[in-house]
Short mmCIF file of C-alpha atoms in Angstrom, two decimals:
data_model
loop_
_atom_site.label_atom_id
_atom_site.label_comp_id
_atom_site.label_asym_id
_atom_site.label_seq_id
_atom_site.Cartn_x
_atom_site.Cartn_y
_atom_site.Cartn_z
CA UNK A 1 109.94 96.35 99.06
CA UNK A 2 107.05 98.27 100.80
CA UNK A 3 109.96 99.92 103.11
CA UNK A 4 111.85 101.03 99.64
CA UNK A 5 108.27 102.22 98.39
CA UNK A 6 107.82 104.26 101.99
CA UNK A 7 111.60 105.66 101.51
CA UNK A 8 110.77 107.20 97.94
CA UNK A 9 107.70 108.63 98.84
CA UNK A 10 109.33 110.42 101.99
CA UNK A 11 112.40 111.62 99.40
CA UNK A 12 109.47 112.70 96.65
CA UNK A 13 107.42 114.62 99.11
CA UNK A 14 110.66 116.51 100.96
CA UNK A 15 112.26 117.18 97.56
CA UNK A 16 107.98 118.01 96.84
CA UNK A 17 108.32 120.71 99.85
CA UNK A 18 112.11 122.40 98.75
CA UNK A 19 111.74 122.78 95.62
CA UNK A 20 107.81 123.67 95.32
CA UNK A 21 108.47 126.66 98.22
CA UNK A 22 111.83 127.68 96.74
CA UNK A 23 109.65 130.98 95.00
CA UNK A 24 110.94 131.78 91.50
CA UNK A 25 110.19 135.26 89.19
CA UNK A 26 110.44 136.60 93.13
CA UNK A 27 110.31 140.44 91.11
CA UNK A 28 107.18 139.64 89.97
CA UNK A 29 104.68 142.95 90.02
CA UNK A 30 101.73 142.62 89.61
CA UNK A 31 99.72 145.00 87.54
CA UNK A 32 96.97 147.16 88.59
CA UNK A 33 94.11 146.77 85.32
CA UNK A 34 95.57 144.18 83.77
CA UNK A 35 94.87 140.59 82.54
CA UNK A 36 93.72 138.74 85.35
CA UNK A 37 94.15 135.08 85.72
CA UNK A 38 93.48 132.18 88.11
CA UNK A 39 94.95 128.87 88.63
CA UNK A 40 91.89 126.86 90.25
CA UNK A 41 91.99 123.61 92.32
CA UNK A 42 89.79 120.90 92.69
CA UNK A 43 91.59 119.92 95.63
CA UNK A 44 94.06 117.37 93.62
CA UNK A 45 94.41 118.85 89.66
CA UNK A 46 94.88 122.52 89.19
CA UNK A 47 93.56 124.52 86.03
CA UNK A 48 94.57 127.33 84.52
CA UNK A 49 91.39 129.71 84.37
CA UNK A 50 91.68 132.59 81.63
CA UNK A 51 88.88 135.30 80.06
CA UNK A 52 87.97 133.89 77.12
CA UNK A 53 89.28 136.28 75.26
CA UNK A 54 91.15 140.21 75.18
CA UNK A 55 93.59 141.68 73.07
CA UNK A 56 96.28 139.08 73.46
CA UNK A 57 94.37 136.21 72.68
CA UNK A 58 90.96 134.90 71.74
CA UNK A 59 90.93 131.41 73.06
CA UNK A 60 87.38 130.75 70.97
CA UNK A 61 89.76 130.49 68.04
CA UNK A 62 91.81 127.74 69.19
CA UNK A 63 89.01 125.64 71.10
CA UNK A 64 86.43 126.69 68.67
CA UNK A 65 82.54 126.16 69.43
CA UNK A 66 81.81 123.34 67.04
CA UNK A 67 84.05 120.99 69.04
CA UNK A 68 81.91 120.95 71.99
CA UNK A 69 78.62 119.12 71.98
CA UNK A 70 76.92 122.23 73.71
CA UNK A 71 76.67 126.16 72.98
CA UNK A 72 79.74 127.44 74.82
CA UNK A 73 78.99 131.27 73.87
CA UNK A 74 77.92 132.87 76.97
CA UNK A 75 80.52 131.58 78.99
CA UNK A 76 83.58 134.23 80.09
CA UNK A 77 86.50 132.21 81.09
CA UNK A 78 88.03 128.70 80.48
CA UNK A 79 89.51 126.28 81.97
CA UNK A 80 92.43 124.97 80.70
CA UNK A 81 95.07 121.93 82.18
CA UNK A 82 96.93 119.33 81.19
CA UNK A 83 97.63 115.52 82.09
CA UNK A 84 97.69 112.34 80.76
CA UNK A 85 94.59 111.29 78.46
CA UNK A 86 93.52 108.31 79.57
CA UNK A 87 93.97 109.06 83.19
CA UNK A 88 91.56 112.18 81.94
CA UNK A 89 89.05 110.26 80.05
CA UNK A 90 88.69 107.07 82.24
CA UNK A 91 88.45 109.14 85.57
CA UNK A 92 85.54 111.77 85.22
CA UNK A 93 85.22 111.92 89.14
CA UNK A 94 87.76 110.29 92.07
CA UNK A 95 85.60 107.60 93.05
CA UNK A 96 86.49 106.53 89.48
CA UNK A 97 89.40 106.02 89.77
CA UNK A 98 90.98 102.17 89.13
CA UNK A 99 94.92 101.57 90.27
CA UNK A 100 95.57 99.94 86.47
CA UNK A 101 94.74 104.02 85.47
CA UNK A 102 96.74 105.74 87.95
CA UNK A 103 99.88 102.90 87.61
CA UNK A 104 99.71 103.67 83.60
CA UNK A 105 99.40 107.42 84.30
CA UNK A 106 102.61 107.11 86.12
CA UNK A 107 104.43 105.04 83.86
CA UNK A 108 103.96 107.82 80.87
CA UNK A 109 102.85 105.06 78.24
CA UNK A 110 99.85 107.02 76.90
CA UNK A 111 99.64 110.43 75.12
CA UNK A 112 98.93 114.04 77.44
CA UNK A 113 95.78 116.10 76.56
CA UNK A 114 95.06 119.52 77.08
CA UNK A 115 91.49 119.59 78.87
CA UNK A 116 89.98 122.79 77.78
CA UNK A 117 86.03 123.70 79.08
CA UNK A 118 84.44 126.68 79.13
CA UNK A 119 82.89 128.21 82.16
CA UNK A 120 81.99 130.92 84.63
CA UNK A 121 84.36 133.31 86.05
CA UNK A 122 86.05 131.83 89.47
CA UNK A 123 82.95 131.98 92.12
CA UNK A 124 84.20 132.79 96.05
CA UNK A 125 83.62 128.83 96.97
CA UNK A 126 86.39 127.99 94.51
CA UNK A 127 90.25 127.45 95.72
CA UNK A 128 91.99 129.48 93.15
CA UNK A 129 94.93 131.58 93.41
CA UNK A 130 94.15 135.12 91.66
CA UNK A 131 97.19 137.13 89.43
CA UNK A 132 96.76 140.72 87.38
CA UNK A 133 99.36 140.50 84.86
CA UNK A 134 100.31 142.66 82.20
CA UNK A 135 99.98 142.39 78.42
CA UNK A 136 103.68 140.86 77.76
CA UNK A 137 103.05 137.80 80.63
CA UNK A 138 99.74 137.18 79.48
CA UNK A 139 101.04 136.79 75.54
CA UNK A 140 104.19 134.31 77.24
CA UNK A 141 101.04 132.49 78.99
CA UNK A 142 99.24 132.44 75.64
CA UNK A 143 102.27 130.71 74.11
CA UNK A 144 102.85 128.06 76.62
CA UNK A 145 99.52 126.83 76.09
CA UNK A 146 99.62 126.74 72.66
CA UNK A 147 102.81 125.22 71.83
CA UNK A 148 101.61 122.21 74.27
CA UNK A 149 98.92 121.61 71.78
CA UNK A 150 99.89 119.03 69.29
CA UNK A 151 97.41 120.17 67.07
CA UNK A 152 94.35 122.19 66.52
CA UNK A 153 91.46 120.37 65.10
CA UNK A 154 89.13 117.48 66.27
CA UNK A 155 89.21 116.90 69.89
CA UNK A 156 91.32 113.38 70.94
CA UNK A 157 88.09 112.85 73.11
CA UNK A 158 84.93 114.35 74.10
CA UNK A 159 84.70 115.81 78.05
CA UNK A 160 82.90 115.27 80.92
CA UNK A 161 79.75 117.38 79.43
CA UNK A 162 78.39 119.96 77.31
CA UNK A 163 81.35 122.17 77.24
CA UNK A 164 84.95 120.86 77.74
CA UNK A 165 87.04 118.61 75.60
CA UNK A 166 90.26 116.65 75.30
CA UNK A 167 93.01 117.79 72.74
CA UNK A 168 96.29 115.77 72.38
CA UNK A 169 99.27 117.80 73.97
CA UNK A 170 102.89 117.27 73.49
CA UNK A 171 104.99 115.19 76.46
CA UNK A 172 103.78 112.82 79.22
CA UNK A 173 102.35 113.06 82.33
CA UNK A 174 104.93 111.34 84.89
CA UNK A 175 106.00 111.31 89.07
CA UNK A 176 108.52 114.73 87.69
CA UNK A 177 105.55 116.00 84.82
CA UNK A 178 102.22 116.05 86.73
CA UNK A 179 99.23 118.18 85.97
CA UNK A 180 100.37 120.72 88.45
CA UNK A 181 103.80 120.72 87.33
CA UNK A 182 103.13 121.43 84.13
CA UNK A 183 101.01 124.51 85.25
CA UNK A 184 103.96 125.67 87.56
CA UNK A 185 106.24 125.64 84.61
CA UNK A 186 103.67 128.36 82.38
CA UNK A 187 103.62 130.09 85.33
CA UNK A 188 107.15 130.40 85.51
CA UNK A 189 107.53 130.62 81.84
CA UNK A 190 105.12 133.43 82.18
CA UNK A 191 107.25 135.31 84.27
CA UNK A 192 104.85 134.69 87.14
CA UNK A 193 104.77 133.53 90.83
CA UNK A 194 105.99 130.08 91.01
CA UNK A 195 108.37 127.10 92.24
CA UNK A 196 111.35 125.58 91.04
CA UNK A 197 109.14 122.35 90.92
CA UNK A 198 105.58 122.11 92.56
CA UNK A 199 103.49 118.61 91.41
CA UNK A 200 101.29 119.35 93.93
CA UNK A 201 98.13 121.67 94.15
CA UNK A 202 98.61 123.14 97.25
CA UNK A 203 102.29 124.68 96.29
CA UNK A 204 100.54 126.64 93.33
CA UNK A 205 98.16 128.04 95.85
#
């Protein structure tokens, strides 16, 4: 048993390495002026980080101020990702984190959330990867986000503090769907840098 455990995790993590390296959208351009977005790492779970709001999209519309229990106004960007809810709500830092949560996480029982919290720009301490993109990616981004949502109104939970929350999202978070999966497939869906599969942080980066 624990040598047939070993064996998959060596296959996950090589397949992990091919396919997260093999670059997709490889004509990407970027654009000089344009939109520009992060995805941000706490070292484990990546984030989308986008301006707030621009022409394309004004993301105080769909996670509107009322639904956070502080004033989320002067705050430029947000943070946006996705995973599985309870794995969210039950772990608010690692040390946290219970094997019942992570073995249910994996199993895809429970419903995915979109975490959105509102925040500074990206500060030079952060690991984030930086993109300009133009008006057309950014509105594909937009999309990707949105049509994960599976629906707009009270939060499924309230966050960590003053300004994020928890909004059920469609699918479930798996071994093949993790957080940073699902972030690698907007990016691609975007048109952007990304991998044929990356469930890792560090192959976004």
């Amino acid at each position: 048993m624990v040598a047939t455990f070993i064996g998959v995790a060596i296959l996950y993590a090589v397949a992990a390495l091919a396919l997260g390296t093999f670059p997709v959208n490889r004509d990407f351009a970027s654009t000089p002026g344009g939109t520009e977005v992060f995805v941000c790492s706490n070292s484990v779970h990546t984030d989308f980080v986008l301006p707030v709001r621009n022409q394309v999209v004004d993301w105080s519309r769909r996670f509107p101020a009322p639904d956070f229990a502080g004033p989320v106004g002067g705050f430029d960007h947000i943070g946006i990702g996705w995973g599985d809810l309870a794995f969210y709500k039950d772990t608010p830092r690692w040390r946290d984190l219970k094997f019942a949560t992570a073995w249910n996480a994996l199993l895809g029982t429970g419903p995915a959330a979109i975490h959105a919290g509102y925040r500074r720009a990206p500060g030079a301490g952060e690991k984030c990867g930086r993109l300009e993109i133009d008006a057309a990616q950014y509105a594909r981004l937009r999309n990707y986000v949105i049509e994960a949502l599976s629906g707009i109104g009270v939060p499924a939970a309230s966050g960590y503090g003053r300004r994020d929350a928890f909004y059920y999202a469609q699918g479930h978070f798996s071994p093949v769907m993790t957080c940073n999966a699902w972030i690698n497939r907007g990016l691609e869906a975007a048109g952007l840098p990304s991998g044929i599969w990356a469930p890792f942080d560090f192959l976004l980066l």
